[in-house]
Structures are given as C-alpha cells and as structure tokens.
mmCIF file of C-alpha atoms and ligand atoms in Angstrom:
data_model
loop_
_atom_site.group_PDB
_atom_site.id
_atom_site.type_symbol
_atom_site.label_atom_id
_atom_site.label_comp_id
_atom_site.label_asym_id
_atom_site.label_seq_id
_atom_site.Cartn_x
_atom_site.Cartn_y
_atom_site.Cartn_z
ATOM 1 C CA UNK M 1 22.282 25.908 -28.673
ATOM 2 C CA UNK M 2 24.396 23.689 -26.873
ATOM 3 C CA UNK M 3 23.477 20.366 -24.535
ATOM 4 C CA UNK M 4 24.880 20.393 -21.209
ATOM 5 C CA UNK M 5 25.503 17.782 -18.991
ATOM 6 C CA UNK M 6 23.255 17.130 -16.206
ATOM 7 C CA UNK M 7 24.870 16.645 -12.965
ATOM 8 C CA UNK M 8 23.920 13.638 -11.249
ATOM 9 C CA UNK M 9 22.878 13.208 -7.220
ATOM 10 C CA UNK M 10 25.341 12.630 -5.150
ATOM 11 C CA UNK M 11 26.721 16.203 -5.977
ATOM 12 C CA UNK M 12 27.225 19.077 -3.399
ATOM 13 C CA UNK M 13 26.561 21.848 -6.309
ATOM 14 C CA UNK M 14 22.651 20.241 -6.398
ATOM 15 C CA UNK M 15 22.797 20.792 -2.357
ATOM 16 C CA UNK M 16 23.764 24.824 -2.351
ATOM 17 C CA UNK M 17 21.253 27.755 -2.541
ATOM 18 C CA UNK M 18 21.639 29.350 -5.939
ATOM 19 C CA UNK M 19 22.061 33.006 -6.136
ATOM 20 C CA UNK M 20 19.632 35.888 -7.515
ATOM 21 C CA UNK M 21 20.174 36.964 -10.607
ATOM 22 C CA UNK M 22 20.684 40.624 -11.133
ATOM 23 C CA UNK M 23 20.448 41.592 -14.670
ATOM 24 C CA UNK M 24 19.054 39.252 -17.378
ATOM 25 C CA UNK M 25 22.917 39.040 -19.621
ATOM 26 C CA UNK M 26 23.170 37.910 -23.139
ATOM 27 C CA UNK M 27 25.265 34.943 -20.857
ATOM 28 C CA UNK M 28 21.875 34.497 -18.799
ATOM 29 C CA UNK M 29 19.581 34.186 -21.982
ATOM 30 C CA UNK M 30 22.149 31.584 -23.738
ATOM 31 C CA UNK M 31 22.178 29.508 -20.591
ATOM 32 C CA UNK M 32 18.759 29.242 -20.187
ATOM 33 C CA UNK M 33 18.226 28.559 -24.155
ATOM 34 C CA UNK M 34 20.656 25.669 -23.728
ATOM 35 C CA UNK M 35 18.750 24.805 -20.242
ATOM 36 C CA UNK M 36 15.461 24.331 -22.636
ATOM 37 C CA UNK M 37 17.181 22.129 -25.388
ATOM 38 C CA UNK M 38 18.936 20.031 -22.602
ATOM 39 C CA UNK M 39 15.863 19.476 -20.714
ATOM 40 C CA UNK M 40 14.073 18.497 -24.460
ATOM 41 C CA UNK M 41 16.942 16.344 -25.328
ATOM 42 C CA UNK M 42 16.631 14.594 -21.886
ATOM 43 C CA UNK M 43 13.777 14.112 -22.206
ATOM 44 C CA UNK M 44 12.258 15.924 -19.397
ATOM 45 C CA UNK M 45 9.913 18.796 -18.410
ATOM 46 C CA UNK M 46 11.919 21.120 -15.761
ATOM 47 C CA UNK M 47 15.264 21.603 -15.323
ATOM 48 C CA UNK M 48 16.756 24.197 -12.820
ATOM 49 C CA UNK M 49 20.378 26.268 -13.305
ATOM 50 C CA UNK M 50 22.409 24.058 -10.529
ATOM 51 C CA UNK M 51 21.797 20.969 -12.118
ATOM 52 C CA UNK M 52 23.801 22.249 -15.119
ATOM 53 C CA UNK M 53 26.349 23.040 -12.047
ATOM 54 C CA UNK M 54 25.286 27.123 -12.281
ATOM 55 C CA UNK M 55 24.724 28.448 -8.915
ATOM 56 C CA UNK M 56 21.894 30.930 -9.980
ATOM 57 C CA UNK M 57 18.106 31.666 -9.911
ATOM 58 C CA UNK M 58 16.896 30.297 -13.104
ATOM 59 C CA UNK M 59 14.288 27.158 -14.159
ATOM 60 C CA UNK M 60 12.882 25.940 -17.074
ATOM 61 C CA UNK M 61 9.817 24.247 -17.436
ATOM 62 C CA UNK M 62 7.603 22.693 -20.232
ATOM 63 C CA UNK M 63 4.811 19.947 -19.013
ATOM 64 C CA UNK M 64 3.006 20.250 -22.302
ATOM 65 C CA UNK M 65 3.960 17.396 -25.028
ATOM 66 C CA UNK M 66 3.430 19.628 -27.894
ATOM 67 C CA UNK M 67 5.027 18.819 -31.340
ATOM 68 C CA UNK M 68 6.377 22.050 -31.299
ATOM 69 C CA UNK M 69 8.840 22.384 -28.990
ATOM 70 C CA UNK M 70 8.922 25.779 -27.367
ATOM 71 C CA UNK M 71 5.622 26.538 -27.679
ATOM 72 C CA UNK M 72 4.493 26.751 -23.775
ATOM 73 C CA UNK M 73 7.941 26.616 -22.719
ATOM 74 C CA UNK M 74 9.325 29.066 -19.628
ATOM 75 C CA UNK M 75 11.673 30.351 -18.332
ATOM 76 C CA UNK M 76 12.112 32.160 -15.412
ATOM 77 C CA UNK M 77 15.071 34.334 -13.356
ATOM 78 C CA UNK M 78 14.244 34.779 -9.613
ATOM 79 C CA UNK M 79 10.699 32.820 -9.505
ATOM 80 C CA UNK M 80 9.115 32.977 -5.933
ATOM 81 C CA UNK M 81 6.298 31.502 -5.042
ATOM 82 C CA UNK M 82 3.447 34.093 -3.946
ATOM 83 C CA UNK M 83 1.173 31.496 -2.840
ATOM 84 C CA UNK M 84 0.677 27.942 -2.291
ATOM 85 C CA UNK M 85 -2.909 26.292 -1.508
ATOM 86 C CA UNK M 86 -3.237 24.299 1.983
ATOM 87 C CA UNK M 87 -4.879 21.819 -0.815
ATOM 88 C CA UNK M 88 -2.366 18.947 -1.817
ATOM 89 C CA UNK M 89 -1.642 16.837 -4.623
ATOM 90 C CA UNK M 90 0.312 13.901 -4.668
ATOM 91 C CA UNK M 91 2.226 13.125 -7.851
ATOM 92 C CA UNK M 92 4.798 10.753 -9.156
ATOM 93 C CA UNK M 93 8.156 13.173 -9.562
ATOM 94 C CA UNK M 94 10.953 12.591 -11.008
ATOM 95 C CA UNK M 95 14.061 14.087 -11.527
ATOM 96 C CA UNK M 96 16.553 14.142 -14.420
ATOM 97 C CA UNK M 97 19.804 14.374 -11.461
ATOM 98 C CA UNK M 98 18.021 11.253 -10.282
ATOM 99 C CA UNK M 99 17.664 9.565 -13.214
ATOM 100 C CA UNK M 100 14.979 6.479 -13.563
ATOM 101 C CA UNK M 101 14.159 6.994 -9.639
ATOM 102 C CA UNK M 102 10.812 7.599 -9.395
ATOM 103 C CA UNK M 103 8.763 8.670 -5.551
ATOM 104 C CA UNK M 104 5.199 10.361 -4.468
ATOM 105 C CA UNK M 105 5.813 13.805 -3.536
ATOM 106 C CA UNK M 106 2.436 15.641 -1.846
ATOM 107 C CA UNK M 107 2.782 19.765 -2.782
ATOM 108 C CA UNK M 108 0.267 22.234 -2.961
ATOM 109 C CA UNK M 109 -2.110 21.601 -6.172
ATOM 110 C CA UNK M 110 -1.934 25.717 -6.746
ATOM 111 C CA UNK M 111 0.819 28.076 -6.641
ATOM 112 C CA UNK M 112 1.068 31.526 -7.942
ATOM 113 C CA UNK M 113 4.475 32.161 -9.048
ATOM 114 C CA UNK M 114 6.237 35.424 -9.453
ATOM 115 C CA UNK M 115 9.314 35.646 -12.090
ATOM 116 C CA UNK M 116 11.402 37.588 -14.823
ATOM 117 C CA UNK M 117 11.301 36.682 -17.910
ATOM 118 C CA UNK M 118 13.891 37.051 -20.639
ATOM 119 C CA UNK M 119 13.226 40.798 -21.325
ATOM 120 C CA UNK M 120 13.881 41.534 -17.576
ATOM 121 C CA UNK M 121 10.171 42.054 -16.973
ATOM 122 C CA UNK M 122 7.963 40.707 -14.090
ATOM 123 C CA UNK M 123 5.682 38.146 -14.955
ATOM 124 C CA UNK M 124 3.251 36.410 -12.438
ATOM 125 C CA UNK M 125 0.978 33.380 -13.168
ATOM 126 C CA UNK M 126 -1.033 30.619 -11.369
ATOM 127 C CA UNK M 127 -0.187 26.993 -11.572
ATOM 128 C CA UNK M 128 -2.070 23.869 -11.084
ATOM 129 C CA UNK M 129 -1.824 20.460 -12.189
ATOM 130 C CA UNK M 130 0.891 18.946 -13.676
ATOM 131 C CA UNK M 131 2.509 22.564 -13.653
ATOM 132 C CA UNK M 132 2.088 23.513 -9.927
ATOM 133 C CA UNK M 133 4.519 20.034 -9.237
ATOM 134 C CA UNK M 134 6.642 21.214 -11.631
ATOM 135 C CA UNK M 135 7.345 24.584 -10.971
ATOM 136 C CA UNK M 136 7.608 23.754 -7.112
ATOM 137 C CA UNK M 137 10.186 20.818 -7.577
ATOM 138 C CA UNK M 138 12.456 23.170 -9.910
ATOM 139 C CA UNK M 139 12.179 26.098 -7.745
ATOM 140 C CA UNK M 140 13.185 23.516 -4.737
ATOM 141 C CA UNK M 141 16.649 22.843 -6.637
ATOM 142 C CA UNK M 142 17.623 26.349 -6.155
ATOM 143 C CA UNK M 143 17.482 25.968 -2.711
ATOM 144 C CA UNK M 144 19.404 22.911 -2.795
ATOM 145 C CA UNK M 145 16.198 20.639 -1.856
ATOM 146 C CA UNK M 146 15.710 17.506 -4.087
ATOM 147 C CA UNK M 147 12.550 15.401 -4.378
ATOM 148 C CA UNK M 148 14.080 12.509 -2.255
ATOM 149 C CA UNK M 149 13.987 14.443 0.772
ATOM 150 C CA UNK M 150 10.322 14.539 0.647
ATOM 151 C CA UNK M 151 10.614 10.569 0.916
ATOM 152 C CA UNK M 152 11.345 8.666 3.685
ATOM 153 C CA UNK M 153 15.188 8.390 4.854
ATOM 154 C CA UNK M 154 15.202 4.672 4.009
ATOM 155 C CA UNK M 155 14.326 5.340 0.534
ATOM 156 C CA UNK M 156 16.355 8.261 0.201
ATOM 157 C CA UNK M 157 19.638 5.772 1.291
ATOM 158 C CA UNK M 158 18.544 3.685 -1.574
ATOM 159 C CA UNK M 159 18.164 5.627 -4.355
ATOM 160 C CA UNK M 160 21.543 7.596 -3.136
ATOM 161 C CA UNK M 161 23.411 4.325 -3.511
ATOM 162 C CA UNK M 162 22.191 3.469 -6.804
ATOM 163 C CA UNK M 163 22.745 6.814 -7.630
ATOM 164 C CA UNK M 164 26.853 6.478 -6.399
ATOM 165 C CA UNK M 165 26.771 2.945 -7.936
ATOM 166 C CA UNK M 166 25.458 4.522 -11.428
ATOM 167 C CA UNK M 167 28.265 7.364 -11.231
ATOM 168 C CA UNK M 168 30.889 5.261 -10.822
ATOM 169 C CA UNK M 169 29.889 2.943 -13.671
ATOM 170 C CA UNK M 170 29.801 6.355 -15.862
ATOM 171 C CA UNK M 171 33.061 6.973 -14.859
ATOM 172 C CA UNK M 172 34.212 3.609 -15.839
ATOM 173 C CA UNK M 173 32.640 3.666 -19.405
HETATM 174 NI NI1 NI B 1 14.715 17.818 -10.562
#
C-alpha cells in the first residue's frame, strides 16, 4: 500500500463534486486501500477520494482507536445519506486538508447511510456518535463542502490564510 499526499485547503480539486463510481475496479479497491493507510499514517479517522486529488465517490472512515488497525475500518463507493435526525450534535471537527485547524460543526447526531462496499454490494447502516460526524463531514468533501463553511466567514478568512501561509512555507522547505 502506498501513502498519498493529502492535498491541502486552498485547492480547487477539494471544491468540485466528485463523480459516481460505476464499477468497483481492481484501481478503485487499491485507491481506497491506500486511502485507509494514508488516513492511519496521518493520523486521522476519515479521509474522502478528492483530498487525495481523485474526483470520485469514495470515503474512508475509522473513529475507533483499536490496536488493530482495520478492524472497524470502511469504506464506501457512492455513500448517500438515507436519513438524517432533526436532532443535532455539535462536535469539534477537524480536517486532515486543514491541518491543526480545529471549529464546532452542529450535524445531525443520526444518519443512516447507504453505500457499496468493496465486493460491489449494497450495504446500509445507522450512525451516531462520533461516527454520524464523521461519515457526514467525509461525504461533504465529495460535494466539494469543507467543515469551515459551517463556521462563520471571519473564521473561515483566517484559517484560509494560515492555510496559504502554511503552503507556501511547504513549498519553500
Ligand atoms: Ni476532512
């Protein structure tokens, strides 16, 4: 498995809808492997195609620190959310694009999502928690939406500009 870089906020890839995927390729399944060891490697616990800078329907998620890595990973092609509770949570997100900016995001504390999973079959669960952020913020990123746009525009100046500042510093390095 390979790491791939993580693109990094300013980027106009992170701002595009990402396209369906159609069948679940040999290509598909080594992306998303890669997706799970990049996202361990991070560390983090999502990680969606486009921030890898591949314009499709895939997300990864783990929110459980198990030793054994793997374990309650996911990953899903084409996840949809089937339902979202009027209840809301508010959690502390952040984002691995974003890195070290941290902002309260309110979503709904239950979703039922809808996906298919690496054998091409349709697989539909219920999130909450921990989990139901998650899965919500990663499926956001395929519809170009990041968690700073759920904060207020001042904020969402800031952390831009740190993040420019930051990627020009890489650049430098
Ligand atoms: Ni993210």
């Amino acid at each position: 498995m390979t790491i791939r870089p993580i693109l990094i906020h300013p980027e106009p890839k992170l701002r595009k809808k990402a396209l369906p995927v159609t069948v679940v390729s040999d290509q598909l399944l080594t992306l998303a492997d890669d997706m799970l060891e990049t996202m361990y490697e991070a560390p983090g616990i999502g990680l969606a195609a486009p921030q890898v800078g591949a314009l499709i329907r895939l997300i990864v998620l783990d929110c459980n620190h198990s030793e054994d890595q793997n374990l309650d990973a996911i990953q899903m092609f084409n996840p949809e959310v089937l339902f979202a509770s009027d209840e809301k949570n508010t959690h502390e997100e952040g984002c691995l694009s974003i890195p070290d900016q941290y902002g309260e995001v309110e979503r709904s504390s239950v979703v039922t999502v809808r996906w298919i999973d690496r054998a091409g079959i349709e697989e539909q669960r219920t999130f909450e928690g921990l989990w139901a952020t998650c899965v919500q913020h990663e499926i956001d990123h395929l519809n170009g939406k990041l968690f700073i746009d759920y904060l207020t525009p001042l904020r969402r100046q800031l952390i831009t500009r740190k993040m420019k500042k930051l990627k020009r510093e890489k650049l430098q390095e």
